[in-house]
Coordinates of C-alpha atoms and ligand atoms in Angstrom, one line a residue:
M8 CA 4.4 -20.8 -5.7
K9 CA 2.1 -18.9 -8.1
T10 CA -0.6 -18.7 -5.4
I11 CA 1.9 -17.2 -2.9
L12 CA 3.2 -14.7 -5.4
Y13 CA -0.3 -13.6 -6.2
L14 CA -1.3 -13.3 -2.6
G15 CA 1.9 -11.3 -2.1
S16 CA 1.1 -8.7 -4.7
V17 CA -2.4 -8.3 -3.3
V18 CA -1.0 -7.6 0.1
V19 CA 1.7 -5.2 -1.2
F20 CA -1.1 -3.2 -2.7
M21 CA -3.0 -3.2 0.6
L22 CA 0.2 -2.2 2.4
L23 CA 0.8 0.9 0.3
D24 CA -1.4 3.1 2.4
V25 CA -1.0 1.4 5.8
R26 CA 2.7 1.5 6.2
G27 CA 2.7 5.2 7.1
S28 CA 5.3 6.1 9.7
D29 CA 2.9 7.5 12.3
L30 CA 4.7 7.6 15.6
V31 CA 3.2 5.5 18.3
E32 CA 2.6 7.0 21.7
F33 CA 3.9 4.5 24.2
D34 CA 1.8 4.3 27.3
E35 CA 4.0 4.4 30.4
S36 CA 2.0 1.5 31.8
A37 CA 3.1 -0.6 28.9
S38 CA 6.1 -1.5 31.1
K39 CA 3.8 -3.3 33.5
E40 CA 4.5 -7.0 33.7
C41 CA 2.0 -9.4 32.1
G42 CA 3.3 -12.7 33.3
C43 CA 4.4 -13.6 29.8
K44 CA 7.2 -15.6 31.2
S45 CA 5.4 -16.8 34.3
T46 CA 4.2 -20.0 32.7
S47 CA 7.5 -21.7 33.0
R48 CA 7.1 -25.2 34.3
S49 CA 10.1 -25.2 36.6
K50 CA 8.1 -22.9 39.0
L51 CA 5.7 -25.6 39.8
N52 CA 7.6 -28.8 39.1
D53 CA 10.9 -28.0 40.7
K54 CA 11.6 -31.5 42.1
E55 CA 9.7 -33.4 39.4
E56 CA 12.2 -35.1 37.2
T57 CA 9.6 -37.1 35.4
Q58 CA 11.2 -36.8 32.1
D59 CA 13.9 -39.6 32.5
E60 CA 12.3 -41.7 29.8
A61 CA 13.7 -40.1 26.7
V62 CA 11.0 -39.2 24.2
D63 CA 10.5 -42.2 21.9
L64 CA 12.0 -41.3 18.6
T65 CA 11.7 -44.6 17.0
F66 CA 9.8 -42.8 14.3
A67 CA 12.9 -41.7 12.2
S68 CA 12.7 -38.3 10.8
S69 CA 13.7 -39.8 7.5
K70 CA 10.3 -41.5 7.3
Y71 CA 8.5 -38.2 7.5
S72 CA 7.7 -37.3 4.0
A73 CA 5.1 -39.9 3.0
A74 CA 3.2 -39.7 6.3
A75 CA 3.5 -36.0 6.7
N76 CA 1.6 -35.5 3.4
I77 CA -1.3 -37.9 4.0
E78 CA -4.8 -37.1 3.2
S79 CA -6.9 -35.7 6.0
N80 CA -10.5 -34.7 6.4
F81 CA -9.2 -31.3 7.5
E82 CA -7.8 -28.5 5.4
R83 CA -4.0 -28.8 5.3
T84 CA -2.3 -25.6 6.4
N85 CA 1.3 -26.9 6.2
Q86 CA 2.4 -24.8 3.2
M87 CA 5.5 -22.6 3.3
S88 CA 6.4 -19.3 1.9
F89 CA 9.9 -18.6 0.4
I90 CA 11.6 -15.9 2.3
K91 CA 14.4 -14.3 0.3
G92 CA 17.4 -13.6 2.5
D93 CA 18.7 -10.1 3.0
I94 CA 20.0 -7.8 5.7
F95 CA 17.6 -6.2 8.1
N96 CA 17.5 -4.2 11.3
M97 CA 16.8 -6.7 14.2
G98 CA 15.6 -5.4 17.5
T99 CA 14.8 -1.8 18.3
N100 CA 16.4 1.3 19.7
K101 CA 13.1 2.3 21.2
P102 CA 12.5 -0.7 23.5
V103 CA 9.3 -0.9 25.4
F104 CA 10.7 -3.6 27.7
V105 CA 14.4 -2.8 28.1
A106 CA 14.9 -5.8 30.4
D107 CA 13.7 -8.2 27.6
G108 CA 16.7 -7.3 25.5
E109 CA 14.7 -5.7 22.7
G110 CA 17.6 -3.5 21.8
P111 CA 19.9 -2.4 20.4
E112 CA 18.8 -2.3 16.8
R113 CA 21.5 -4.2 14.9
V114 CA 22.2 -5.2 11.3
V115 CA 21.6 -8.8 10.8
K116 CA 21.9 -10.9 7.6
V117 CA 19.8 -13.9 7.1
D118 CA 20.1 -16.4 4.2
S119 CA 17.0 -17.4 2.2
F120 CA 14.7 -19.9 3.9
Y121 CA 11.2 -21.2 4.0
M122 CA 8.7 -20.3 6.7
D123 CA 5.3 -21.9 7.5
I124 CA 2.6 -19.5 6.3
H125 CA 0.5 -20.5 9.3
E126 CA 1.0 -21.4 12.9
V127 CA 0.8 -25.2 13.4
S128 CA -2.9 -26.1 13.7
N129 CA -4.5 -28.7 15.9
A130 CA -5.3 -30.7 12.7
E131 CA -1.7 -30.6 11.6
F132 CA -0.5 -31.6 15.0
E133 CA -3.0 -34.4 15.2
I134 CA -1.7 -35.9 11.9
F135 CA 1.7 -36.0 13.6
V136 CA 0.3 -37.7 16.7
N137 CA -1.8 -40.1 14.7
N138 CA 1.2 -41.2 12.8
T139 CA 3.8 -41.4 15.6
G140 CA 1.9 -41.9 18.8
Y141 CA 3.9 -38.9 20.2
V142 CA 3.0 -37.9 23.7
T143 CA 3.5 -34.2 24.6
E144 CA 5.2 -33.0 27.8
A145 CA 2.0 -31.5 29.2
E146 CA 0.4 -35.0 28.9
K147 CA 3.4 -36.5 30.7
F148 CA 3.5 -33.9 33.4
G149 CA -0.3 -34.0 33.7
D150 CA -0.9 -30.3 33.7
S151 CA -0.5 -27.0 31.8
F152 CA -1.2 -23.3 32.3
V153 CA -4.5 -21.8 31.3
F154 CA -5.7 -18.2 31.5
E155 CA -8.3 -18.2 34.4
S156 CA -11.3 -16.7 32.7
L157 CA -11.3 -19.4 30.0
L158 CA -11.9 -22.2 32.5
S159 CA -15.2 -23.6 33.5
E160 CA -16.3 -23.1 37.1
N161 CA -15.9 -26.8 37.7
T162 CA -12.3 -26.9 36.4
K163 CA -11.4 -23.7 38.3
S164 CA -12.7 -25.1 41.6
K165 CA -10.2 -27.9 41.3
V166 CA -7.1 -25.7 40.9
T167 CA -5.0 -25.5 44.0
Q168 CA -2.0 -23.4 42.9
A169 CA -1.5 -20.1 41.2
V170 CA 1.4 -18.1 39.9
A171 CA 2.4 -15.4 42.3
D172 CA 3.3 -12.6 39.9
A173 CA 0.6 -13.5 37.4
P174 CA -2.5 -14.8 39.3
W175 CA -4.5 -15.1 36.1
W176 CA -2.4 -18.1 35.1
L177 CA -3.6 -21.4 36.6
P178 CA -2.0 -24.8 36.3
V179 CA -4.8 -27.1 35.3
K180 CA -4.6 -30.9 35.8
G181 CA -5.5 -32.9 32.7
C182 CA -4.9 -29.9 30.5
N183 CA -3.1 -30.6 27.2
W184 CA -3.3 -29.9 23.5
R185 CA -6.4 -32.1 23.2
H186 CA -8.0 -30.5 26.2
P187 CA -7.0 -26.9 26.1
E188 CA -9.0 -25.7 29.1
G189 CA -8.8 -29.0 31.0
P190 CA -10.6 -32.3 30.9
D191 CA -14.1 -30.9 30.2
S192 CA -12.8 -29.1 27.0
S193 CA -11.9 -30.3 23.5
I194 CA -10.5 -29.2 20.2
K195 CA -13.3 -30.7 18.2
D196 CA -14.6 -27.3 16.9
R197 CA -11.1 -25.7 16.6
M198 CA -9.1 -28.1 14.5
D199 CA -8.0 -25.1 12.4
H200 CA -6.8 -23.2 15.5
P201 CA -3.1 -23.2 16.6
V202 CA -2.1 -26.2 18.7
I203 CA -1.3 -24.9 22.2
H204 CA 0.1 -26.5 25.4
V205 CA 3.1 -27.7 23.4
S206 CA 6.5 -27.3 24.8
W207 CA 9.7 -26.3 22.9
N208 CA 10.7 -30.0 23.0
D209 CA 7.4 -31.0 21.5
A210 CA 7.7 -28.3 18.8
V211 CA 11.2 -29.6 17.9
K212 CA 9.9 -33.1 17.5
Y213 CA 7.0 -32.0 15.4
C214 CA 9.1 -29.9 13.0
E215 CA 11.6 -32.7 12.7
W216 CA 8.9 -35.2 11.7
V217 CA 7.5 -32.9 9.0
G218 CA 11.0 -32.4 7.6
K219 CA 11.4 -28.9 8.9
R220 CA 12.9 -27.2 12.0
L221 CA 12.1 -24.3 14.3
P222 CA 13.1 -20.8 13.0
T223 CA 16.0 -19.0 14.6
E224 CA 14.9 -15.8 16.4
A225 CA 16.6 -13.8 13.6
E226 CA 14.7 -15.7 10.9
W227 CA 11.4 -15.3 12.8
E228 CA 11.9 -11.5 13.3
Y229 CA 13.0 -11.0 9.7
A230 CA 9.9 -13.0 8.5
C231 CA 7.7 -10.9 10.9
R232 CA 8.8 -7.6 9.5
G233 CA 7.9 -8.6 6.0
G234 CA 10.5 -6.4 4.4
L235 CA 9.5 -3.2 6.3
Q236 CA 12.3 -1.4 8.1
S237 CA 12.1 -0.8 11.8
R238 CA 8.3 -0.9 12.1
L239 CA 6.4 -2.1 15.0
Y240 CA 4.1 -4.6 13.3
P241 CA 4.2 -6.9 10.3
W242 CA 2.1 -4.4 8.4
G243 CA 3.6 -1.1 9.7
N244 CA 3.4 1.2 12.7
K245 CA -0.3 1.7 13.1
L246 CA -2.2 -0.9 15.1
M247 CA -5.4 -0.6 13.2
P248 CA -5.0 0.8 9.7
H249 CA -8.5 1.4 8.1
G250 CA -10.0 0.7 11.5
W251 CA -9.5 -3.0 10.9
H252 CA -8.2 -5.6 13.3
W253 CA -5.0 -7.0 11.9
T254 CA -4.2 -9.4 14.6
N255 CA -5.8 -11.4 17.5
I256 CA -4.9 -9.5 20.7
W257 CA -6.8 -8.4 23.9
Q258 CA -9.4 -5.6 23.7
G259 CA -10.8 -4.3 27.0
E260 CA -9.3 -3.9 30.4
F261 CA -6.6 -6.6 31.1
P262 CA -7.1 -9.0 32.9
I263 CA -10.7 -8.2 33.8
E264 CA -12.6 -7.9 30.6
N265 CA -11.8 -9.2 27.1
T266 CA -14.4 -7.6 24.8
G267 CA -13.3 -9.8 21.8
E268 CA -13.7 -6.9 19.4
D269 CA -11.3 -8.6 17.0
G270 CA -13.6 -11.6 16.9
F271 CA -11.8 -13.8 19.3
I272 CA -11.6 -14.2 23.1
S273 CA -9.1 -17.0 22.8
T274 CA -7.2 -18.4 19.8
A275 CA -8.3 -17.6 16.2
P276 CA -8.0 -20.0 13.2
V277 CA -4.5 -20.0 11.8
T278 CA -5.9 -18.9 8.5
S279 CA -7.5 -15.7 9.9
F280 CA -6.3 -12.1 9.5
P281 CA -4.3 -10.7 6.5
T282 CA -0.9 -11.9 5.4
N283 CA 2.2 -9.7 5.6
S284 CA 4.1 -9.0 2.4
F285 CA 6.0 -12.3 2.9
G286 CA 2.7 -14.1 2.7
L287 CA 2.7 -15.1 6.5
R288 CA -0.3 -14.9 8.8
N289 CA -0.5 -14.2 12.5
M290 CA 3.1 -13.5 13.0
V291 CA 2.1 -11.3 16.0
G292 CA -0.9 -12.0 18.2
N293 CA -2.9 -15.2 18.4
V294 CA -0.2 -17.4 20.1
W295 CA 3.4 -16.9 21.1
E296 CA 5.7 -18.9 18.9
W297 CA 8.8 -20.9 19.9
T298 CA 12.1 -20.2 18.2
S299 CA 15.3 -22.3 18.3
D300 CA 17.4 -19.7 20.2
W301 CA 18.4 -19.9 23.8
W302 CA 17.4 -16.7 25.7
I303 CA 19.9 -14.0 26.4
T304 CA 19.2 -10.2 26.9
T305 CA 22.5 -8.6 25.9
H306 CA 23.2 -8.2 22.2
S307 CA 26.2 -6.7 20.5
S308 CA 25.4 -3.9 18.1
E309 CA 27.9 -5.4 15.6
A310 CA 26.4 -6.6 12.4
V311 CA 26.1 -10.4 12.3
S312 CA 25.3 -13.1 9.8
N313 CA 22.7 -15.8 10.5
P314 CA 22.8 -15.6 14.3
S315 CA 21.4 -18.6 16.2
G316 CA 21.7 -17.4 19.8
P317 CA 23.9 -18.7 22.6
A318 CA 25.2 -22.3 22.6
T319 CA 23.4 -23.1 25.9
G320 CA 20.9 -21.6 28.3
K321 CA 18.0 -22.1 30.6
D322 CA 15.1 -20.6 28.6
K323 CA 14.1 -20.6 24.9
V324 CA 13.0 -17.4 23.1
K325 CA 9.4 -17.1 22.1
K326 CA 8.1 -14.3 19.8
G327 CA 5.0 -12.5 18.7
G328 CA 2.8 -12.1 21.7
S329 CA -0.7 -13.7 22.0
Y330 CA -4.4 -13.2 22.2
L331 CA -3.8 -12.2 25.8
C332 CA -1.6 -9.2 25.0
H333 CA -2.8 -5.6 25.5
Q334 CA -0.9 -2.4 25.0
S335 CA -1.4 -1.6 28.7
Y336 CA 0.1 -4.8 29.9
C337 CA 1.9 -7.1 27.6
F338 CA 2.7 -4.8 24.6
R339 CA 4.7 -7.6 23.0
Y340 CA 2.7 -8.1 19.8
R341 CA 5.6 -6.3 18.1
C342 CA 8.2 -7.9 15.8
A343 CA 11.1 -6.7 18.1
A344 CA 9.4 -8.0 21.3
R345 CA 10.5 -11.2 22.9
S346 CA 9.9 -13.3 26.0
Q347 CA 11.1 -16.7 27.3
N348 CA 10.1 -20.0 28.9
T349 CA 11.9 -23.1 29.9
P350 CA 11.9 -25.7 27.0
D351 CA 9.5 -28.1 28.9
S352 CA 6.9 -25.3 29.5
S353 CA 3.5 -25.1 27.9
A354 CA 0.6 -22.8 28.1
G355 CA -2.7 -22.0 26.5
N356 CA -1.2 -19.0 24.6
L357 CA 2.0 -20.7 23.3
G358 CA 2.4 -22.5 20.0
F359 CA 4.8 -22.5 17.1
R360 CA 5.4 -22.7 13.4
C361 CA 8.3 -24.3 11.6
A362 CA 10.9 -23.1 9.1
S363 CA 13.2 -24.9 6.7
S364 CA 16.3 -24.1 4.8
T365 CA 15.0 -26.0 1.8
L366 CA 11.4 -26.8 0.8
P367 CA 10.5 -30.3 1.9
E368 CA 10.1 -32.5 -1.2
Y369 CA 6.4 -33.3 -0.5
L370 CA 5.5 -29.6 -0.5
Q371 CA 7.1 -28.9 -3.9
H372 CA 4.1 -30.1 -5.8
M373 CA 1.4 -28.5 -3.8
G374 CA -0.8 -25.6 -4.8
Ligands
NAG7 C1 -6.5 -38.9 13.4 O1 -7.0 -40.2 13.4 C2 -8.4 -40.3 13.8 C3 -8.7 -41.7 14.0 O2 -8.4 -42.5 12.8 C4 -9.2 -39.6 12.7 O3 -10.6 -39.6 13.0 C5 -8.8 -38.2 12.6 O4 -9.5 -37.5 11.5 C6 -7.3 -38.1 12.3 N1 -6.9 -36.7 12.3 C7 -6.5 -36.0 11.3 C8 -6.2 -34.5 11.5 O5 -6.4 -36.4 10.1

């Protein structure tokens, strides 16, 4: 805890001169669609009901703690930050994407909880798979969505389908979390990058095994805002205070050229970029993050307490935008922004982090 508090105070100091309330000029073209929700699996696998065999959950979640805390050759990034509950303004009255249900701004109360400091990394996910033999949905379906320019010519030449409204998304055979750009790619040199090509169902199983759960959308957004009121980003309203890159998004002309000025063309290590004042990294940018809520676009402006979304639905809410987002296209690397996918969907820009109402016992003695 001491480490977190210390980090927190350093960040608060840094935030003093960046949280300025400069108004952001919204580019009209920001309303152009980016295909953020085009990577839903149902579009390609309409008739495939391959998921009859229920996921093998013989690994009881009660067995998690010992295994979840094993030694690994890789840096553990499973620590959590305490998020003190409060009321906050959720959503925005200045929506960029009205149809996404970004508004209205409404008063929401969340109870205290713990949030993963980092997005779940390949190393952390591999510990889970090593201990449980878990097979992800992308592995069962045999494919997942990848952004075209990240593929090798060889892999690209084998793709036969594309997404009509977002042709830069290609369904790639043999693509999964271990092979993020298809069979000729590996995670060997990016064990500290966020795990991708994991479905909502996969994320739920992972969080359960480590004694955590997915955050609600309200918890996620409250955590993203880091105590700031009605600001765009976790650090304020300016995209690049001090001229620094504060998040991993797209620079250059989408979808033609990604100049990678922020240091990354694709995912960045989960430990990169500054924390917000709640001690959390990469809440916006890098990869979209699953939340536990079902998707709905109409919200009452009444104040609510610990909302957890509708009881049922078709899509799950994802938050935070990704390394593919650019202001001209997918201006969704804002705390209020949101998008959706079916719970069995996976893609190369979609990952997650876990939350918990109480700190798992095995994390209480760390740091
Ligand atoms: C998973 O198991 C393999 C084989 O034992 C090992 O080489 C690897 O380091 C393990 N992964 C992690 C993240 O500990």
